[in-house]
């Protein structure tokens, strides 16, 4: 099978990371799963890459009664489980920077102990007194924690932000539009906008960031990136796992809140927004917000016809039996929570008028796959023997977000043989094979940007509000008109309910279900096309 050589040409653009000034990283919820599974390994990777400040400390805070040694032992186990380096000297050097304070999130005395410990750490490790607070907590605790931090002066910044104090908030940002606005109002009464970092880890993924570079660093795409040449756009975020240990949270959130209000709409904005003037927070965030505000408002008809909700039942997945949603831990037996959402929407602006956007996300689907597929319109006239141009396959650009991160482009070319013998080729590459490294975890990128004060890959308050404005009418419609929003069952291991396929078929489209086997970089997958004489 022929292949195309992938050559990484040197670039004059700066590729070296900046190292932050000294600071303390104070993690609330430091006994939780996210901290040991994502945050601490990400900080350790930055440490190994010499991208942590030369002077830093990590201070955990949670209700769990632990001391410094207990926290370090749990951190060591987490790094071991994540198959980090076996070099004990490097691990020990990192663990020596880790401390812990226990206390209740509402107890003012606990914050005094935290303040005293942080002051001691500043003297021993940081000297700069800069502080990054990471709230790995349920959103209902955010106002309380910020209030307590503000009361004891821990969020106070110096003149010209020297020293600085920043607070990172994990999603969800509210439960609906009103709660999101109320939360934002509370936070802004105690913090300045530059201190607030609303994290969406999808924006930290290398392949999500590369969407903008693919669009705006390659002149060949921008002239075609509009309603004249693009037929439809599909965004898929498929998970093969169920709700696992998150049953309690998922029952209250569901797929729409968990995936669409944040990850899905943010990816859509990157794929379809206008070019920012500069790659800086103000300009990038502003264009994302403009795009979200341009999404066509829902009508009663489109709420009924253009959205499908589903829930997984028992089935087979990867050769093993998989239980249904109702059999998961902490799930009500009569639960009406959706684990799958498929939708069709439109963007009302000059660039995208009339182009259908299809988005779907769900749990217990056939495979784990996140991708954006841009299908171009077919040629207006075929001279190569097809009965009509509609029989000629379309060109498709696929941006693979995870796993097997990379880009595929389907083109057509002459195949040896008769003059009109044509083949469809897929030109594809994987980041790992071309660049020789596994893309860093999203939390590494985002934690580093937090310490540097770069908010480009974070959400603004306007962006959160704009996203809820899209999602809120759907939630309200489901609540008020359940008879028009049936919960379609689908088997674990499938690609979702049949009603989701019908959503596209009505417009003459079909979902692009990713193949089980992925090509390697720039591999030519030749598929002969039958040409009628």
Short mmCIF file of C-alpha atoms in Angstrom, two decimals:
data_model
loop_
_atom_site.label_atom_id
_atom_site.label_comp_id
_atom_site.label_asym_id
_atom_site.label_seq_id
_atom_site.Cartn_x
_atom_site.Cartn_y
_atom_site.Cartn_z
CA UNK A 1 0.00 0.00 0.00
CA UNK A 2 1.62 3.33 -1.01
CA UNK A 3 2.36 5.98 1.58
CA UNK A 4 3.19 9.66 1.62
CA UNK A 5 6.21 10.93 3.51
CA UNK A 6 5.42 13.29 6.39
CA UNK A 7 8.07 15.95 6.76
CA UNK A 8 8.03 18.28 9.76
CA UNK A 9 9.50 21.53 8.44
CA UNK A 10 11.20 23.88 10.90
CA UNK A 11 9.18 26.96 11.78
CA UNK A 12 10.26 30.42 12.77
CA UNK A 13 7.32 30.60 15.19
CA UNK A 14 8.40 30.33 18.86
CA UNK A 15 8.00 26.76 20.15
CA UNK A 16 9.63 27.06 23.57
CA UNK A 17 7.41 27.21 26.63
CA UNK A 18 7.75 29.97 29.20
CA UNK A 19 8.45 29.04 32.80
CA UNK A 20 6.19 30.72 35.38
CA UNK A 21 7.35 32.77 38.33
CA UNK A 22 7.39 31.12 41.73
CA UNK A 23 3.99 30.31 43.19
CA UNK A 24 2.00 28.03 45.44
CA UNK A 25 -0.63 25.69 43.94
CA UNK A 26 -3.40 25.25 46.53
CA UNK A 27 -5.85 22.48 45.62
CA UNK A 28 -9.28 22.28 47.25
CA UNK A 29 -10.86 18.84 47.14
CA UNK A 30 -7.40 17.31 47.45
CA UNK A 31 -8.74 13.90 48.48
CA UNK A 32 -10.88 13.54 45.34
CA UNK A 33 -10.49 11.39 42.24
CA UNK A 34 -9.75 14.25 39.82
CA UNK A 35 -6.75 15.38 41.86
CA UNK A 36 -4.96 12.01 41.85
CA UNK A 37 -6.05 10.95 38.38
CA UNK A 38 -5.38 14.21 36.52
CA UNK A 39 -4.07 17.23 38.46
CA UNK A 40 -1.12 15.78 40.37
CA UNK A 41 0.16 13.72 37.39
CA UNK A 42 -0.12 16.85 35.22
CA UNK A 43 1.85 18.92 37.73
CA UNK A 44 4.44 16.14 37.95
CA UNK A 45 4.82 16.08 34.15
CA UNK A 46 5.40 19.84 34.18
CA UNK A 47 7.98 19.28 36.92
CA UNK A 48 9.81 16.68 34.82
CA UNK A 49 9.72 19.01 31.81
CA UNK A 50 11.18 21.80 34.00
CA UNK A 51 8.08 23.91 33.42
CA UNK A 52 7.05 24.25 37.03
CA UNK A 53 8.43 27.40 38.66
CA UNK A 54 11.91 27.07 40.08
CA UNK A 55 10.31 27.79 43.46
CA UNK A 56 6.88 26.27 44.08
CA UNK A 57 4.82 24.20 46.48
CA UNK A 58 1.59 22.20 46.28
CA UNK A 59 -0.79 22.51 49.22
CA UNK A 60 -3.79 20.20 49.39
CA UNK A 61 -6.95 21.04 51.34
CA UNK A 62 -9.90 18.73 51.98
CA UNK A 63 -12.17 17.35 54.71
CA UNK A 64 -10.27 14.05 54.83
CA UNK A 65 -8.05 13.87 57.89
CA UNK A 66 -4.48 13.49 56.56
CA UNK A 67 -1.05 14.91 57.30
CA UNK A 68 1.74 15.82 54.89
CA UNK A 69 3.14 12.27 54.82
CA UNK A 70 -0.29 10.75 54.13
CA UNK A 71 -0.82 13.17 51.24
CA UNK A 72 2.62 12.39 49.82
CA UNK A 73 2.02 8.66 50.04
CA UNK A 74 -1.27 8.95 48.18
CA UNK A 75 0.42 11.14 45.58
CA UNK A 76 3.19 8.59 45.15
CA UNK A 77 0.58 5.86 44.60
CA UNK A 78 -1.20 8.03 42.03
CA UNK A 79 2.01 8.60 40.10
CA UNK A 80 2.77 4.89 40.25
CA UNK A 81 -0.72 3.98 38.99
CA UNK A 82 -0.24 6.42 36.11
CA UNK A 83 3.01 4.61 35.19
CA UNK A 84 5.17 7.65 35.72
CA UNK A 85 8.97 7.51 35.88
CA UNK A 86 10.56 4.93 38.16
CA UNK A 87 13.31 7.40 39.09
CA UNK A 88 12.69 7.67 42.83
CA UNK A 89 14.92 10.75 43.15
CA UNK A 90 12.69 12.76 40.79
CA UNK A 91 9.54 11.58 42.54
CA UNK A 92 10.99 12.35 45.97
CA UNK A 93 12.00 15.84 44.83
CA UNK A 94 8.44 16.48 43.67
CA UNK A 95 6.85 15.01 46.83
CA UNK A 96 9.03 17.22 49.02
CA UNK A 97 7.01 20.15 47.64
CA UNK A 98 3.64 18.60 48.63
CA UNK A 99 1.84 19.58 51.85
CA UNK A 100 -1.66 19.16 53.23
CA UNK A 101 -4.20 20.85 55.52
CA UNK A 102 -7.48 19.25 56.56
CA UNK A 103 -10.64 21.13 57.43
CA UNK A 104 -14.27 21.82 56.58
CA UNK A 105 -14.87 24.07 53.60
CA UNK A 106 -17.26 26.25 55.62
CA UNK A 107 -15.11 26.56 58.77
CA UNK A 108 -13.34 29.96 59.06
CA UNK A 109 -10.80 28.42 61.48
CA UNK A 110 -9.75 25.93 58.79
CA UNK A 111 -8.88 28.82 56.49
CA UNK A 112 -6.75 30.39 59.20
CA UNK A 113 -4.78 27.14 59.39
CA UNK A 114 -4.55 27.13 55.61
CA UNK A 115 -3.32 30.73 55.62
CA UNK A 116 -0.67 29.94 58.23
CA UNK A 117 0.52 26.86 56.30
CA UNK A 118 0.63 28.81 53.02
CA UNK A 119 2.67 31.59 54.67
CA UNK A 120 5.13 28.99 55.94
CA UNK A 121 5.37 27.43 52.48
CA UNK A 122 5.93 30.85 50.92
CA UNK A 123 8.95 31.31 53.17
CA UNK A 124 10.33 27.82 52.53
CA UNK A 125 9.58 27.34 48.84
CA UNK A 126 8.11 30.23 46.87
CA UNK A 127 9.28 33.62 48.19
CA UNK A 128 6.97 35.28 45.63
CA UNK A 129 3.67 34.83 47.55
CA UNK A 130 1.84 34.18 44.26
CA UNK A 131 -1.04 31.72 44.70
CA UNK A 132 -3.08 29.56 42.34
CA UNK A 133 -6.22 28.14 43.94
CA UNK A 134 -7.72 25.14 42.15
CA UNK A 135 -11.30 24.29 43.17
CA UNK A 136 -11.71 20.58 42.35
CA UNK A 137 -15.08 20.71 44.10
CA UNK A 138 -18.81 20.45 43.36
CA UNK A 139 -20.05 23.83 42.08
CA UNK A 140 -22.32 24.39 45.08
CA UNK A 141 -19.18 24.82 47.21
CA UNK A 142 -17.56 27.44 44.97
CA UNK A 143 -19.27 30.52 46.50
CA UNK A 144 -18.48 29.36 50.05
CA UNK A 145 -14.80 28.67 49.38
CA UNK A 146 -14.26 31.95 47.51
CA UNK A 147 -15.99 33.88 50.28
CA UNK A 148 -13.77 32.30 52.95
CA UNK A 149 -10.62 32.90 50.90
CA UNK A 150 -11.61 36.52 50.39
CA UNK A 151 -12.43 37.03 54.08
CA UNK A 152 -8.96 35.94 55.17
CA UNK A 153 -7.23 37.95 52.46
CA UNK A 154 -5.80 35.03 50.49
CA UNK A 155 -7.22 36.30 47.17
CA UNK A 156 -5.90 39.83 47.64
CA UNK A 157 -3.40 40.91 44.98
CA UNK A 158 -0.58 43.42 45.28
CA UNK A 159 0.02 46.53 43.24
CA UNK A 160 0.30 45.67 39.53
CA UNK A 161 -0.76 42.12 40.49
CA UNK A 162 2.48 41.50 42.37
CA UNK A 163 1.88 39.14 44.06
CA UNK A 164 -0.99 37.64 42.10
CA UNK A 165 -3.86 35.34 43.15
CA UNK A 166 -5.89 33.27 40.67
CA UNK A 167 -8.79 30.86 41.15
CA UNK A 168 -9.57 27.94 38.83
CA UNK A 169 -13.14 26.62 38.65
CA UNK A 170 -14.09 23.20 37.30
CA UNK A 171 -17.31 22.70 35.35
CA UNK A 172 -20.25 22.69 35.61
CA UNK A 173 -20.66 26.45 35.86
CA UNK A 174 -24.15 26.44 37.30
CA UNK A 175 -27.06 24.06 36.73
CA UNK A 176 -28.93 26.31 34.31
CA UNK A 177 -28.74 29.85 32.98
CA UNK A 178 -30.07 31.55 36.12
CA UNK A 179 -27.78 29.66 38.50
CA UNK A 180 -24.80 30.37 36.23
CA UNK A 181 -25.57 34.10 36.25
CA UNK A 182 -26.01 34.07 40.02
CA UNK A 183 -22.70 32.24 40.50
CA UNK A 184 -20.91 34.67 38.20
CA UNK A 185 -22.36 37.65 40.07
CA UNK A 186 -21.15 36.21 43.39
CA UNK A 187 -17.65 35.48 42.11
CA UNK A 188 -17.25 38.88 40.49
CA UNK A 189 -18.17 40.59 43.78
CA UNK A 190 -14.99 39.15 45.33
CA UNK A 191 -12.63 38.54 42.40
CA UNK A 192 -11.58 40.56 39.38
CA UNK A 193 -12.21 39.01 35.94
CA UNK A 194 -8.47 38.43 35.45
CA UNK A 195 -8.42 36.27 38.60
CA UNK A 196 -11.15 33.89 37.38
CA UNK A 197 -10.14 30.86 35.28
CA UNK A 198 -13.12 28.73 34.17
CA UNK A 199 -11.60 25.50 32.92
CA UNK A 200 -12.89 23.28 30.13
CA UNK A 201 -10.25 20.60 29.71
CA UNK A 202 -11.24 19.97 26.07
CA UNK A 203 -9.82 23.37 25.16
CA UNK A 204 -6.47 22.22 26.55
CA UNK A 205 -6.21 19.23 24.21
CA UNK A 206 -3.51 19.66 21.57
CA UNK A 207 -5.84 18.49 18.82
CA UNK A 208 -8.58 20.95 19.83
CA UNK A 209 -6.03 23.78 19.85
CA UNK A 210 -4.81 22.63 16.43
CA UNK A 211 -8.25 23.32 14.92
CA UNK A 212 -7.47 27.04 14.88
CA UNK A 213 -3.99 26.48 13.45
CA UNK A 214 -5.31 24.16 10.75
CA UNK A 215 -7.88 26.77 9.76
CA UNK A 216 -5.93 30.00 10.00
CA UNK A 217 -2.34 28.93 9.26
CA UNK A 218 -3.22 27.21 5.95
CA UNK A 219 -4.53 29.52 3.23
CA UNK A 220 -6.01 26.61 1.29
CA UNK A 221 -8.82 26.04 3.81
CA UNK A 222 -10.14 29.51 4.64
CA UNK A 223 -11.56 30.31 1.15
CA UNK A 224 -13.52 27.03 1.29
CA UNK A 225 -14.61 27.33 4.94
CA UNK A 226 -18.17 28.56 4.35
CA UNK A 227 -21.65 27.69 3.14
CA UNK A 228 -20.60 27.81 -0.53
CA UNK A 229 -18.33 24.78 -0.24
CA UNK A 230 -19.24 22.91 2.96
CA UNK A 231 -22.25 20.60 2.97
CA UNK A 232 -22.43 19.72 6.68
CA UNK A 233 -20.33 19.49 9.85
CA UNK A 234 -20.48 16.62 12.33
CA UNK A 235 -19.06 16.67 15.86
CA UNK A 236 -18.93 13.36 17.73
CA UNK A 237 -17.77 12.77 21.28
CA UNK A 238 -18.34 9.07 21.93
CA UNK A 239 -17.47 7.29 25.17
CA UNK A 240 -17.38 3.51 25.52
CA UNK A 241 -17.59 3.66 29.32
CA UNK A 242 -20.75 4.07 31.36
CA UNK A 243 -21.22 6.50 34.24
CA UNK A 244 -18.83 4.43 36.42
CA UNK A 245 -18.39 6.05 39.87
CA UNK A 246 -20.14 9.30 38.80
CA UNK A 247 -23.69 7.99 39.08
CA UNK A 248 -24.77 10.50 41.73
CA UNK A 249 -23.49 13.45 39.73
CA UNK A 250 -24.70 12.14 36.38
CA UNK A 251 -28.26 11.63 37.60
CA UNK A 252 -28.48 15.36 38.26
CA UNK A 253 -26.58 16.48 35.16
CA UNK A 254 -27.28 14.17 32.23
CA UNK A 255 -25.50 14.22 28.88
CA UNK A 256 -26.75 17.63 27.77
CA UNK A 257 -25.36 19.48 30.79
CA UNK A 258 -22.28 17.28 31.10
CA UNK A 259 -21.10 17.48 27.48
CA UNK A 260 -23.01 19.96 25.33
CA UNK A 261 -23.07 23.05 27.54
CA UNK A 262 -19.28 23.04 27.56
CA UNK A 263 -17.13 20.64 25.47
CA UNK A 264 -19.37 20.28 22.43
CA UNK A 265 -20.26 23.95 22.01
CA UNK A 266 -16.67 25.04 22.58
CA UNK A 267 -15.44 22.70 19.83
CA UNK A 268 -18.20 23.98 17.56
CA UNK A 269 -17.11 27.56 18.19
CA UNK A 270 -13.48 26.79 17.27
CA UNK A 271 -14.52 25.05 14.05
CA UNK A 272 -16.89 27.80 12.90
CA UNK A 273 -15.82 31.12 14.48
CA UNK A 274 -14.33 34.05 12.56
CA UNK A 275 -10.55 34.58 12.64
CA UNK A 276 -9.41 36.50 15.74
CA UNK A 277 -7.24 39.55 15.18
CA UNK A 278 -4.62 38.13 17.54
CA UNK A 279 -4.14 34.84 19.36
CA UNK A 280 -4.82 36.37 22.75
CA UNK A 281 -7.54 35.78 25.32
CA UNK A 282 -9.64 38.89 24.62
CA UNK A 283 -9.80 38.24 20.88
CA UNK A 284 -10.18 34.44 20.89
CA UNK A 285 -12.81 34.45 23.64
CA UNK A 286 -14.66 37.27 21.88
CA UNK A 287 -14.96 35.37 18.60
CA UNK A 288 -16.11 32.22 20.38
CA UNK A 289 -18.85 34.20 22.09
CA UNK A 290 -19.96 35.83 18.82
CA UNK A 291 -20.33 32.40 17.25
CA UNK A 292 -22.37 30.98 20.11
CA UNK A 293 -24.69 33.99 19.96
CA UNK A 294 -25.21 33.34 16.24
CA UNK A 295 -26.67 29.85 16.81
CA UNK A 296 -30.27 29.89 15.60
CA UNK A 297 -32.73 30.09 18.52
CA UNK A 298 -34.84 27.00 19.10
CA UNK A 299 -38.51 26.95 18.13
CA UNK A 300 -41.08 24.52 19.46
CA UNK A 301 -40.81 22.60 16.17
CA UNK A 302 -37.00 22.32 16.18
CA UNK A 303 -36.96 21.39 19.87
CA UNK A 304 -39.26 18.49 19.01
CA UNK A 305 -37.77 17.43 15.66
CA UNK A 306 -34.06 18.31 15.79
CA UNK A 307 -33.03 16.83 19.14
CA UNK A 308 -32.87 13.16 20.16
CA UNK A 309 -32.26 11.93 23.68
CA UNK A 310 -31.43 8.33 24.62
CA UNK A 311 -30.40 6.07 27.49
CA UNK A 312 -28.21 2.97 27.28
CA UNK A 313 -29.52 -0.48 28.11
CA UNK A 314 -27.66 -3.76 28.61
CA UNK A 315 -25.65 -5.03 25.67
CA UNK A 316 -22.26 -6.28 24.48
CA UNK A 317 -19.19 -4.07 24.37
CA UNK A 318 -15.71 -5.20 23.30
CA UNK A 319 -16.71 -8.84 23.67
CA UNK A 320 -18.10 -8.50 27.22
CA UNK A 321 -21.54 -8.04 28.71
CA UNK A 322 -22.37 -4.45 29.69
CA UNK A 323 -25.10 -3.48 32.14
CA UNK A 324 -27.78 -0.90 31.45
CA UNK A 325 -27.97 2.57 32.98
CA UNK A 326 -30.67 1.57 35.47
CA UNK A 327 -28.36 -1.10 36.89
CA UNK A 328 -25.51 1.32 37.59
CA UNK A 329 -24.67 2.35 41.17
CA UNK A 330 -26.54 5.38 42.54
CA UNK A 331 -29.01 5.40 39.64
CA UNK A 332 -32.78 5.38 40.17
CA UNK A 333 -34.51 2.38 38.60
CA UNK A 334 -37.01 4.67 36.87
CA UNK A 335 -34.45 7.32 35.92
CA UNK A 336 -35.27 9.51 32.92
CA UNK A 337 -31.75 10.95 32.70
CA UNK A 338 -30.35 10.99 29.17
CA UNK A 339 -26.98 9.35 28.46
CA UNK A 340 -27.06 10.26 24.75
CA UNK A 341 -27.97 13.41 22.88
CA UNK A 342 -27.98 13.99 19.14
CA UNK A 343 -28.96 17.32 17.64
CA UNK A 344 -29.10 19.36 14.48
CA UNK A 345 -28.62 23.11 14.61
CA UNK A 346 -27.86 26.06 12.36
CA UNK A 347 -25.68 29.15 12.63
CA UNK A 348 -27.31 32.32 11.35
CA UNK A 349 -24.51 34.34 9.81
CA UNK A 350 -23.12 34.93 6.32
CA UNK A 351 -20.46 32.25 6.57
CA UNK A 352 -22.66 29.36 7.72
CA UNK A 353 -26.22 30.18 6.65
CA UNK A 354 -28.03 26.96 5.70
CA UNK A 355 -25.22 24.54 6.67
CA UNK A 356 -26.55 21.86 9.06
CA UNK A 357 -24.40 21.19 12.11
CA UNK A 358 -24.86 17.73 13.62
CA UNK A 359 -23.60 16.98 17.12
CA UNK A 360 -23.83 13.82 19.21
CA UNK A 361 -22.38 12.55 22.42
CA UNK A 362 -23.15 9.55 24.54
CA UNK A 363 -21.95 6.87 26.91
CA UNK A 364 -21.55 3.13 26.28
CA UNK A 365 -21.21 3.67 22.57
CA UNK A 366 -19.32 1.38 20.21
CA UNK A 367 -15.93 2.96 20.86
CA UNK A 368 -14.16 5.92 22.43
CA UNK A 369 -13.80 8.53 19.73
CA UNK A 370 -13.94 12.31 19.55
CA UNK A 371 -13.75 13.93 16.14
CA UNK A 372 -14.91 16.78 13.94
CA UNK A 373 -15.85 15.80 10.37
CA UNK A 374 -16.26 18.53 7.77
CA UNK A 375 -17.98 17.25 4.62
CA UNK A 376 -17.50 19.41 1.54
CA UNK A 377 -20.07 19.76 -1.21
CA UNK A 378 -19.76 17.55 -4.24
CA UNK A 379 -18.46 18.89 -7.53
CA UNK A 380 -21.22 20.72 -9.46
CA UNK A 381 -20.68 18.58 -12.56
CA UNK A 382 -18.86 15.28 -13.07
CA UNK A 383 -17.05 14.71 -16.36
CA UNK A 384 -15.80 11.26 -15.31
CA UNK A 385 -18.73 9.06 -16.23
CA UNK A 386 -20.93 9.21 -13.12
CA UNK A 387 -24.65 9.34 -13.83
CA UNK A 388 -24.76 12.48 -11.67
CA UNK A 389 -22.49 14.46 -9.39
CA UNK A 390 -24.46 13.06 -6.44
CA UNK A 391 -22.93 9.62 -7.02
CA UNK A 392 -19.42 10.99 -6.64
CA UNK A 393 -18.20 10.78 -3.02
CA UNK A 394 -17.60 14.03 -1.14
CA UNK A 395 -14.27 15.22 0.19
CA UNK A 396 -14.18 14.93 3.99
CA UNK A 397 -11.75 16.54 6.41
CA UNK A 398 -11.69 14.75 9.77
CA UNK A 399 -9.96 16.23 12.81
CA UNK A 400 -9.44 13.41 15.30
CA UNK A 401 -9.45 14.78 18.82
CA UNK A 402 -8.92 11.51 20.71
CA UNK A 403 -7.63 8.82 20.67
CA UNK A 404 -5.23 8.37 17.69
CA UNK A 405 -4.97 12.14 17.47
CA UNK A 406 -4.50 13.35 13.93
CA UNK A 407 -6.10 14.59 10.71
CA UNK A 408 -7.64 12.72 7.75
CA UNK A 409 -8.47 14.19 4.36
CA UNK A 410 -10.39 12.20 1.75
CA UNK A 411 -9.58 13.07 -1.87
CA UNK A 412 -10.11 11.45 -5.28
CA UNK A 413 -7.44 10.61 -7.81
CA UNK A 414 -6.75 8.64 -10.99
CA UNK A 415 -6.30 4.91 -10.49
CA UNK A 416 -4.13 2.96 -12.99
CA UNK A 417 -6.37 1.49 -15.69
CA UNK A 418 -9.03 2.98 -17.95
CA UNK A 419 -8.96 6.77 -18.44
CA UNK A 420 -11.91 7.35 -16.10
CA UNK A 421 -10.91 4.87 -13.41
CA UNK A 422 -10.95 6.79 -10.15
CA UNK A 423 -10.03 5.95 -6.53
CA UNK A 424 -10.86 7.58 -3.25
CA UNK A 425 -7.81 8.11 -1.01
CA UNK A 426 -7.54 8.98 2.66
CA UNK A 427 -4.48 11.07 3.50
CA UNK A 428 -3.99 10.81 7.23
CA UNK A 429 -1.42 11.32 9.92
CA UNK A 430 -1.12 10.76 13.65
CA UNK A 431 0.49 13.34 15.87
CA UNK A 432 2.43 10.69 17.79
CA UNK A 433 3.97 9.18 14.66
CA UNK A 434 4.79 12.45 12.91
CA UNK A 435 6.07 14.43 15.89
CA UNK A 436 7.44 11.48 17.85
CA UNK A 437 5.67 12.27 21.12
CA UNK A 438 2.34 11.58 22.75
CA UNK A 439 0.46 14.90 23.02
CA UNK A 440 0.61 16.21 26.61
CA UNK A 441 -2.47 15.84 28.75
CA UNK A 442 -4.85 18.79 28.53
CA UNK A 443 -4.42 19.61 32.21
CA UNK A 444 -0.70 20.19 31.71
CA UNK A 445 -1.40 22.90 29.16
CA UNK A 446 -4.13 24.52 31.25
CA UNK A 447 -2.30 24.43 34.58
CA UNK A 448 0.75 25.97 32.95
CA UNK A 449 -1.39 28.72 31.40
CA UNK A 450 -3.00 29.39 34.80
CA UNK A 451 0.41 29.95 36.37
CA UNK A 452 1.38 32.18 33.43
CA UNK A 453 -1.88 34.13 33.63
CA UNK A 454 -2.91 33.31 30.05
CA UNK A 455 -6.73 33.00 29.80
CA UNK A 456 -6.89 32.27 26.04
CA UNK A 457 -7.97 28.63 26.48
CA UNK A 458 -10.42 29.37 29.28
CA UNK A 459 -14.06 30.42 29.28
CA UNK A 460 -15.25 33.97 29.80
CA UNK A 461 -18.40 34.81 31.74
CA UNK A 462 -19.99 35.88 28.43
CA UNK A 463 -19.08 32.52 26.91
CA UNK A 464 -20.68 30.59 29.75
CA UNK A 465 -23.85 32.68 29.47
CA UNK A 466 -23.99 32.24 25.68
CA UNK A 467 -23.64 28.45 26.01
CA UNK A 468 -26.40 28.23 28.60
CA UNK A 469 -28.62 30.36 26.34
CA UNK A 470 -28.36 27.55 23.76
CA UNK A 471 -28.90 24.69 26.24
CA UNK A 472 -31.47 26.17 28.65
CA UNK A 473 -34.46 26.11 26.23
CA UNK A 474 -33.84 22.40 25.59
CA UNK A 475 -33.83 21.56 29.30
CA UNK A 476 -37.00 23.59 29.85
CA UNK A 477 -38.74 21.93 26.91
CA UNK A 478 -37.87 18.45 28.14
CA UNK A 479 -39.19 19.36 31.59
CA UNK A 480 -42.44 20.94 30.37
CA UNK A 481 -43.19 18.66 27.39
CA UNK A 482 -41.91 15.15 28.23
CA UNK A 483 -44.40 13.67 25.77
CA UNK A 484 -42.51 15.37 22.92
CA UNK A 485 -39.06 14.35 24.18
CA UNK A 486 -39.11 10.56 24.50
CA UNK A 487 -36.11 8.79 26.00
CA UNK A 488 -34.98 6.37 23.27
CA UNK A 489 -33.28 3.20 24.54
CA UNK A 490 -30.12 2.02 22.81
CA UNK A 491 -27.99 -1.04 23.43
CA UNK A 492 -24.58 -0.69 24.99
CA UNK A 493 -21.98 -1.12 22.24
CA UNK A 494 -24.14 0.50 19.55
CA UNK A 495 -23.84 4.00 18.06
CA UNK A 496 -26.93 5.26 19.86
CA UNK A 497 -30.68 5.15 19.19
CA UNK A 498 -32.06 4.71 15.68
CA UNK A 499 -33.87 8.03 16.06
CA UNK A 500 -30.46 9.71 15.96
CA UNK A 501 -29.81 8.20 12.51
CA UNK A 502 -33.24 9.35 11.35
CA UNK A 503 -32.32 12.89 12.38
CA UNK A 504 -29.75 12.97 9.57
CA UNK A 505 -31.54 10.77 7.07
CA UNK A 506 -34.39 13.29 6.85
CA UNK A 507 -31.85 15.73 5.35
CA UNK A 508 -30.16 13.12 3.15
CA UNK A 509 -27.14 12.71 5.45
CA UNK A 510 -25.78 9.99 7.68
CA UNK A 511 -23.47 9.87 10.66
CA UNK A 512 -19.82 9.24 9.95
CA UNK A 513 -19.16 6.32 12.31
CA UNK A 514 -15.37 6.11 12.77
CA UNK A 515 -13.82 2.82 11.64
CA UNK A 516 -12.45 0.43 14.23
CA UNK A 517 -8.99 0.48 12.61
CA UNK A 518 -7.18 3.79 12.18
CA UNK A 519 -4.65 4.51 9.44
CA UNK A 520 -1.08 5.62 10.12
CA UNK A 521 0.40 8.90 9.00
CA UNK A 522 -0.30 9.82 5.40
CA UNK A 523 -1.31 6.28 4.49
CA UNK A 524 -3.13 5.94 1.19
CA UNK A 525 -6.33 3.96 1.55
CA UNK A 526 -7.34 3.37 -2.05
CA UNK A 527 -11.00 2.58 -2.74
CA UNK A 528 -11.89 2.13 -6.40
CA UNK A 529 -14.97 4.03 -7.52
CA UNK A 530 -17.36 2.43 -9.98
CA UNK A 531 -17.76 4.66 -13.00
CA UNK A 532 -20.73 4.21 -15.30
CA UNK A 533 -20.22 4.60 -19.04
#
